[in-house]
Amino acid sequence: MARKIMQALLFPFALSVLLVGVYTAAMHAPAPHEMKVAVAGPPAQTAPLAASLQKAVGDAYDITTVTTSERARQLVEHRTVAAAYVPSPSPGDRTAGTASTSFAQPPQPNGPVLYVASAAGASGVTMAAAPFENTAVQQHQFLQVRDLVTLSPHDTSDTTTMYASIGLTLAGYLPVVVLTTAFGPALTRRRAVAALAAFGAVVTVTIWAVAGPVLGALHGSAPGIWVTGWLTVMAVGMGTLLLSRFCGRLTALPAAGIFMFLGMPASGAALPIATMPGLVRALHDVLPLTSTSGSLRQIMYFDGNGIADYWLTLAIWAIAGLALTAAYDTLKARRSTGRKETADNRAPLPLQAVPSTSR
């Protein structure tokens, strides 16, 4: 009995250790790695400034230059760069967006301007601004920070898209784990897909209703959120269904490890992806949770721009997972048929009765 108890507890032990190990390794000491920022102005002014900054910050930041402040604002608004610095702003540059609430603002602004977008990820704003704050201090100037795309007043902690993404990811792999454990071989692939598709539609609308109309935290195009949620459930679910063919009752462990424990830091939903270790950054464009959180953020704050790429990633996960599962099932069925036929051929022929002869 003691041995069976230890074997049963091995799974929650591994899951707990994996969660702490992966999250701590990825996020215990965030530091920028080639975080993209820009400097705007005439080349004669920005080139030496950018070169000096790049030398000072090393590979922590990737500093580019643009010739106009309008272009700098476009890069920030499209999430191409995390911040844009304008050393010699015009009066119009000082009124773009709104004054950032994360930084002290000069009563009579006459120094440089820094453009940020807190809606692109509030946790990364302070980090993106750091080298330019130092530059302003060295030049005895007061940096004016303008927020071009602000967070919703109902989501000031910038956590709504992260929690919604976690919920939709859980809704993808947990049903498959529960169904395959409960029904085993009786759960055919067709039934599993049908159940997951129906469940995905119901749970997506429910999560949207709770986070949106009820709590007021999730806003934007309802159909866009529904499509994102359903695609997420199918993408993670089909990936988990494939894993179940190899892992059996232990499917929950690799599913949680891939889609949640690696997916969360790789998504950039909790901390900027530029602050993650190299392996995690490499998974950013691959794992489904990135596309889920990215889609929801684009819907909430950026008019859905670029959402097609996120949806395509989720669709590829769903289609590939289903196709590979079908291929595995077909191959396994053929092998089982072949083994059965071989066994039948090797079976001894039944003895035939020999008629007796009388003498």
GROMACS .gro file of C-alpha atoms in nm, residues 31-344:
model
  314
   31ALA     CA    1   1.674   4.197  -1.729
   32PRO     CA    2   1.645   4.341  -2.081
   33HIS     CA    3   1.794   4.152  -2.373
   34GLU     CA    4   1.795   4.359  -2.693
   35MET     CA    5   1.481   4.548  -2.592
   36LYS     CA    6   1.385   4.757  -2.895
   37VAL     CA    7   1.378   5.136  -2.845
   38ALA     CA    8   1.416   5.431  -3.083
   39VAL     CA    9   1.564   5.779  -3.093
   40ALA     CA   10   1.395   6.039  -3.316
   41GLY     CA   11   1.536   6.350  -3.477
   42PRO     CA   12   1.778   6.475  -3.743
   43PRO     CA   13   2.053   6.218  -3.817
   44ALA     CA   14   2.325   6.464  -3.720
   45GLN     CA   15   2.177   6.473  -3.369
   46THR     CA   16   2.047   6.119  -3.323
   47ALA     CA   17   2.337   5.920  -3.472
   48PRO     CA   18   2.600   6.017  -3.211
   49LEU     CA   19   2.341   5.998  -2.931
   50ALA     CA   20   2.226   5.650  -3.034
   51ALA     CA   21   2.586   5.532  -3.070
   52SER     CA   22   2.676   5.666  -2.726
   53LEU     CA   23   2.368   5.505  -2.570
   54GLN     CA   24   2.430   5.172  -2.742
   55LYS     CA   25   2.786   5.166  -2.612
   56ALA     CA   26   2.663   5.237  -2.260
   57VAL     CA   27   2.384   4.977  -2.251
   58GLY     CA   28   2.550   4.702  -2.455
   59ASP     CA   29   2.316   4.431  -2.578
   60ALA     CA   30   2.051   4.510  -2.317
   61TYR     CA   31   1.881   4.744  -2.565
   62ASP     CA   32   1.854   4.754  -2.942
   63ILE     CA   33   1.855   5.124  -3.032
   64THR     CA   34   1.738   5.241  -3.374
   65THR     CA   35   1.700   5.592  -3.512
   66VAL     CA   36   1.416   5.757  -3.704
   67THR     CA   37   1.407   6.102  -3.855
   68THR     CA   38   1.070   6.227  -3.729
   69SER     CA   39   0.875   6.216  -3.407
   70GLU     CA   40   0.566   6.111  -3.606
   71ARG     CA   41   0.745   5.797  -3.714
   72ALA     CA   42   0.857   5.738  -3.357
   73ARG     CA   43   0.498   5.753  -3.236
   74GLN     CA   44   0.391   5.506  -3.505
   75LEU     CA   45   0.655   5.256  -3.393
   76VAL     CA   46   0.535   5.278  -3.033
   77GLU     CA   47   0.167   5.256  -3.125
   78HIS     CA   48   0.231   4.945  -3.338
   79ARG     CA   49   0.439   4.781  -3.062
   80THR     CA   50   0.747   4.774  -3.286
   81VAL     CA   51   0.954   4.945  -3.016
   82ALA     CA   52   0.896   4.967  -2.642
   83ALA     CA   53   0.978   5.338  -2.620
   84ALA     CA   54   1.088   5.627  -2.842
   85TYR     CA   55   1.304   5.920  -2.730
   86VAL     CA   56   1.278   6.267  -2.882
   87PRO     CA   57   1.568   6.481  -2.757
   88SER     CA   58   1.445   6.805  -2.920
   89PRO     CA   59   1.065   6.790  -2.929
   90SER     CA   60   0.833   7.044  -3.087
   91PRO     CA   61   0.536   7.189  -2.894
   92GLY     CA   62   0.311   6.937  -3.071
   93ASP     CA   63   0.529   6.649  -2.956
   94ARG     CA   64   0.468   6.751  -2.595
   95THR     CA   65   0.091   6.709  -2.622
   96ALA     CA   66   0.075   6.373  -2.802
   97GLY     CA   67  -0.095   6.105  -2.596
   98THR     CA   68  -0.138   6.167  -2.226
   99ALA     CA   69   0.101   6.234  -1.942
  100SER     CA   70   0.222   5.901  -1.803
  101THR     CA   71   0.109   5.834  -1.448
  102SER     CA   72   0.409   5.608  -1.387
  103PHE     CA   73   0.659   5.894  -1.397
  104ALA     CA   74   0.685   6.234  -1.232
  105GLN     CA   75   0.602   6.504  -1.485
  106PRO     CA   76   0.776   6.842  -1.503
  107PRO     CA   77   0.549   7.137  -1.416
  108GLN     CA   78   0.689   7.336  -1.709
  109PRO     CA   79   0.820   7.080  -1.960
  110ASN     CA   80   1.114   7.200  -2.165
  111GLY     CA   81   1.330   6.889  -2.185
  112PRO     CA   82   1.320   6.574  -2.401
  113VAL     CA   83   1.009   6.363  -2.457
  114LEU     CA   84   0.978   5.986  -2.423
  115TYR     CA   85   0.687   5.804  -2.587
  116VAL     CA   86   0.561   5.480  -2.432
  117ALA     CA   87   0.246   5.264  -2.457
  118SER     CA   88   0.147   5.114  -2.124
  119ALA     CA   89  -0.122   4.908  -2.300
  120ALA     CA   90   0.154   4.716  -2.478
  121GLY     CA   91   0.273   4.588  -2.140
  122ALA     CA   92   0.286   4.805  -1.830
  123SER     CA   93   0.562   4.597  -1.673
  124GLY     CA   94   0.803   4.691  -1.950
  125VAL     CA   95   0.751   5.068  -1.952
  126THR     CA   96   0.983   5.148  -1.663
  127MET     CA   97   1.253   4.921  -1.801
  128ALA     CA   98   1.225   5.072  -2.150
  129ALA     CA   99   1.252   5.423  -2.007
  130ALA     CA  100   1.558   5.356  -1.788
  131PRO     CA  101   1.841   5.447  -2.031
  132PHE     CA  102   1.667   5.767  -2.139
  133GLU     CA  103   1.600   5.875  -1.782
  134ASN     CA  104   1.972   5.840  -1.716
  135THR     CA  105   2.053   6.042  -2.027
  136ALA     CA  106   1.818   6.322  -1.921
  137VAL     CA  107   1.968   6.329  -1.572
  138GLN     CA  108   2.320   6.348  -1.714
  139GLN     CA  109   2.212   6.643  -1.927
  140HIS     CA  110   2.039   6.809  -1.627
  141GLN     CA  111   1.701   6.783  -1.796
  142PHE     CA  112   1.362   6.663  -1.681
  143LEU     CA  113   1.226   6.384  -1.900
  144GLN     CA  114   0.864   6.423  -2.008
  145VAL     CA  115   0.695   6.083  -2.058
  146ARG     CA  116   0.388   6.063  -2.283
  147ASP     CA  117   0.169   5.753  -2.290
  148LEU     CA  118   0.031   5.701  -2.642
  149VAL     CA  119  -0.190   5.398  -2.565
  150THR     CA  120  -0.303   5.390  -2.203
  151LEU     CA  121  -0.445   5.101  -2.005
  152SER     CA  122  -0.816   5.075  -1.949
  153PRO     CA  123  -0.935   5.232  -1.622
  154HIS     CA  124  -1.092   4.891  -1.550
  155ASP     CA  125  -0.759   4.709  -1.600
  156THR     CA  126  -0.503   4.932  -1.433
  157SER     CA  127  -0.299   4.631  -1.317
  158ASP     CA  128  -0.266   4.507  -1.678
  159THR     CA  129  -0.359   4.152  -1.581
  160THR     CA  130  -0.690   4.092  -1.760
  161THR     CA  131  -0.541   3.952  -2.080
  162MET     CA  132  -0.299   3.735  -1.882
  163TYR     CA  133  -0.567   3.577  -1.663
  164ALA     CA  134  -0.805   3.530  -1.955
  165SER     CA  135  -0.526   3.359  -2.149
  166ILE     CA  136  -0.450   3.129  -1.855
  167GLY     CA  137  -0.816   3.036  -1.825
  168LEU     CA  138  -0.851   2.958  -2.194
  169THR     CA  139  -0.531   2.751  -2.189
  170LEU     CA  140  -0.658   2.551  -1.892
  171ALA     CA  141  -0.984   2.503  -2.082
  172GLY     CA  142  -0.780   2.348  -2.362
  173TYR     CA  143  -0.577   2.080  -2.188
  174LEU     CA  144  -0.775   1.994  -1.874
  175PRO     CA  145  -1.084   1.857  -2.057
  176VAL     CA  146  -0.868   1.626  -2.267
  177VAL     CA  147  -0.685   1.500  -1.959
  178VAL     CA  148  -1.012   1.442  -1.773
  179LEU     CA  149  -1.188   1.272  -2.066
  180THR     CA  150  -0.901   1.042  -2.159
  181THR     CA  151  -0.854   0.942  -1.795
  182ALA     CA  152  -1.224   0.882  -1.735
  183PHE     CA  153  -1.311   0.697  -2.056
  184GLY     CA  154  -0.982   0.553  -2.179
  185PRO     CA  155  -1.004   0.365  -2.511
  186ALA     CA  156  -1.383   0.417  -2.518
  187LEU     CA  157  -1.321   0.784  -2.603
  188THR     CA  158  -1.271   0.783  -2.979
  189ARG     CA  159  -1.087   1.062  -3.153
  190ARG     CA  160  -1.405   1.184  -3.320
  191ARG     CA  161  -1.589   1.205  -2.989
  192ALA     CA  162  -1.299   1.384  -2.825
  193VAL     CA  163  -1.282   1.648  -3.099
  194ALA     CA  164  -1.658   1.702  -3.098
  195ALA     CA  165  -1.670   1.734  -2.720
  196LEU     CA  166  -1.377   1.975  -2.714
  197ALA     CA  167  -1.523   2.192  -2.993
  198ALA     CA  168  -1.855   2.225  -2.811
  199PHE     CA  169  -1.685   2.279  -2.474
  200GLY     CA  170  -1.456   2.543  -2.625
  201ALA     CA  171  -1.751   2.745  -2.755
  202VAL     CA  172  -1.932   2.734  -2.421
  203VAL     CA  173  -1.631   2.809  -2.200
  204THR     CA  174  -1.510   3.092  -2.427
  205VAL     CA  175  -1.841   3.276  -2.414
  206THR     CA  176  -1.860   3.220  -2.038
  207ILE     CA  177  -1.510   3.354  -1.973
  208TRP     CA  178  -1.586   3.656  -2.194
  209ALA     CA  179  -1.913   3.719  -2.008
  210VAL     CA  180  -1.745   3.704  -1.666
  211ALA     CA  181  -1.440   3.915  -1.753
  212GLY     CA  182  -1.628   4.150  -1.986
  213PRO     CA  183  -1.994   4.237  -1.922
  214VAL     CA  184  -1.993   4.125  -1.557
  215LEU     CA  185  -1.659   4.261  -1.433
  216GLY     CA  186  -1.596   4.519  -1.706
  217ALA     CA  187  -1.227   4.432  -1.734
  218LEU     CA  188  -1.219   4.270  -2.080
  219HIS     CA  189  -1.342   4.487  -2.364
  220GLY     CA  190  -1.321   4.509  -2.741
  221SER     CA  191  -1.474   4.312  -3.025
  222ALA     CA  192  -1.679   4.028  -2.874
  223PRO     CA  193  -1.662   3.813  -3.191
  224GLY     CA  194  -1.285   3.861  -3.200
  225ILE     CA  195  -1.256   3.747  -2.839
  226TRP     CA  196  -1.481   3.447  -2.907
  227VAL     CA  197  -1.273   3.336  -3.206
  228THR     CA  198  -0.952   3.379  -3.007
  229GLY     CA  199  -1.088   3.176  -2.718
  230TRP     CA  200  -1.224   2.892  -2.928
  231LEU     CA  201  -0.905   2.866  -3.133
  232THR     CA  202  -0.703   2.857  -2.811
  233VAL     CA  203  -0.909   2.571  -2.667
  234MET     CA  204  -0.878   2.374  -2.990
  235ALA     CA  205  -0.506   2.444  -3.032
  236VAL     CA  206  -0.413   2.341  -2.678
  237GLY     CA  207  -0.669   2.059  -2.675
  238MET     CA  208  -0.545   1.900  -2.997
  239GLY     CA  209  -0.187   1.928  -2.876
  240THR     CA  210  -0.285   1.758  -2.551
  241LEU     CA  211  -0.477   1.488  -2.739
  242LEU     CA  212  -0.159   1.408  -2.931
  243LEU     CA  213   0.040   1.394  -2.607
  244SER     CA  214  -0.216   1.154  -2.460
  245ARG     CA  215  -0.127   0.897  -2.726
  246PHE     CA  216   0.226   0.879  -2.587
  247CYS     CA  217   0.188   0.969  -2.219
  248GLY     CA  218  -0.137   0.805  -2.115
  249ARG     CA  219  -0.238   0.891  -1.759
  250LEU     CA  220   0.066   1.117  -1.720
  251THR     CA  221  -0.051   1.349  -2.000
  252ALA     CA  222  -0.127   1.631  -1.758
  253LEU     CA  223   0.241   1.669  -1.670
  254PRO     CA  224   0.384   1.741  -2.018
  255ALA     CA  225   0.069   1.932  -2.117
  256ALA     CA  226   0.097   2.166  -1.819
  257GLY     CA  227   0.473   2.192  -1.867
  258ILE     CA  228   0.450   2.291  -2.233
  259PHE     CA  229   0.133   2.498  -2.251
  260MET     CA  230   0.139   2.665  -1.910
  261PHE     CA  231   0.475   2.650  -1.733
  262LEU     CA  232   0.675   2.732  -2.046
  263GLY     CA  233   0.391   2.912  -2.221
  264MET     CA  234   0.341   3.181  -1.956
  265PRO     CA  235   0.695   3.326  -1.945
  266ALA     CA  236   0.734   3.277  -2.322
  267SER     CA  237   0.414   3.472  -2.391
  268GLY     CA  238   0.539   3.799  -2.244
  269ALA     CA  239   0.204   3.836  -2.066
  270ALA     CA  240   0.358   3.862  -1.719
  271LEU     CA  241   0.694   4.022  -1.800
  272PRO     CA  242   0.832   4.160  -2.128
  273ILE     CA  243   0.963   3.884  -2.350
  274ALA     CA  244   1.284   4.083  -2.392
  275THR     CA  245   1.362   4.014  -2.024
  276MET     CA  246   1.338   3.635  -2.054
  277PRO     CA  247   1.628   3.386  -2.094
  278GLY     CA  248   1.728   3.285  -2.447
  279LEU     CA  249   1.544   2.952  -2.451
  280VAL     CA  250   1.219   3.113  -2.339
  281ARG     CA  251   1.253   3.394  -2.595
  282ALA     CA  252   1.298   3.131  -2.867
  283LEU     CA  253   0.956   2.985  -2.778
  284HIS     CA  254   0.778   3.320  -2.789
  285ASP     CA  255   0.640   3.287  -3.141
  286VAL     CA  256   0.575   2.913  -3.112
  287LEU     CA  257   0.358   2.837  -2.808
  288PRO     CA  258  -0.018   2.902  -2.815
  289LEU     CA  259  -0.036   3.122  -2.504
  290THR     CA  260   0.162   3.392  -2.684
  291SER     CA  261  -0.100   3.408  -2.956
  292THR     CA  262  -0.386   3.408  -2.706
  293SER     CA  263  -0.254   3.691  -2.490
  294GLY     CA  264  -0.132   3.881  -2.797
  295SER     CA  265  -0.471   3.853  -2.967
  296LEU     CA  266  -0.659   3.971  -2.660
  297ARG     CA  267  -0.424   4.266  -2.612
  298GLN     CA  268  -0.456   4.366  -2.977
  299ILE     CA  269  -0.836   4.346  -2.952
  300MET     CA  270  -0.849   4.548  -2.631
  301TYR     CA  271  -0.606   4.824  -2.717
  302PHE     CA  272  -0.485   4.817  -3.077
  303ASP     CA  273  -0.799   4.769  -3.291
  304GLY     CA  274  -0.707   4.409  -3.367
  305ASN     CA  275  -0.406   4.502  -3.582
  306GLY     CA  276  -0.192   4.199  -3.665
  307ILE     CA  277  -0.435   3.954  -3.508
  308ALA     CA  278  -0.443   3.733  -3.818
  309ASP     CA  279  -0.091   3.606  -3.748
  310TYR     CA  280  -0.189   3.506  -3.396
  311TRP     CA  281  -0.499   3.324  -3.518
  312LEU     CA  282  -0.294   3.145  -3.783
  313THR     CA  283  -0.055   3.014  -3.518
  314LEU     CA  284  -0.345   2.879  -3.310
  315ALA     CA  285  -0.507   2.721  -3.617
  316ILE     CA  286  -0.180   2.551  -3.710
  317TRP     CA  287  -0.155   2.402  -3.360
  318ALA     CA  288  -0.512   2.271  -3.381
  319ILE     CA  289  -0.480   2.126  -3.732
  320ALA     CA  290  -0.133   1.979  -3.677
  321GLY     CA  291  -0.234   1.822  -3.346
  322LEU     CA  292  -0.541   1.661  -3.497
  323ALA     CA  293  -0.357   1.543  -3.810
  324LEU     CA  294  -0.070   1.389  -3.615
  325THR     CA  295  -0.310   1.220  -3.375
  326ALA     CA  296  -0.506   1.074  -3.667
  327ALA     CA  297  -0.183   0.954  -3.829
  328TYR     CA  298  -0.072   0.791  -3.504
  329ASP     CA  299  -0.408   0.620  -3.455
  330THR     CA  300  -0.409   0.492  -3.813
  331LEU     CA  301  -0.056   0.356  -3.785
  332LYS     CA  302  -0.133   0.191  -3.453
  333ALA     CA  303  -0.448   0.029  -3.594
  334ARG     CA  304  -0.253  -0.110  -3.892
  335ARG     CA  305   0.015  -0.251  -3.665
  336SER     CA  306  -0.248  -0.412  -3.443
  337THR     CA  307  -0.418  -0.565  -3.748
  338GLY     CA  308  -0.084  -0.690  -3.880
  339ARG     CA  309   0.007  -0.851  -3.547
  340LYS     CA  310  -0.333  -1.017  -3.528
  341GLU     CA  311  -0.303  -1.158  -3.879
  342THR     CA  312   0.047  -1.286  -3.803
  343ALA     CA  313  -0.075  -1.452  -3.486
  344ASP     CA  314  -0.362  -1.614  -3.673
   0.00000   0.00000   0.00000
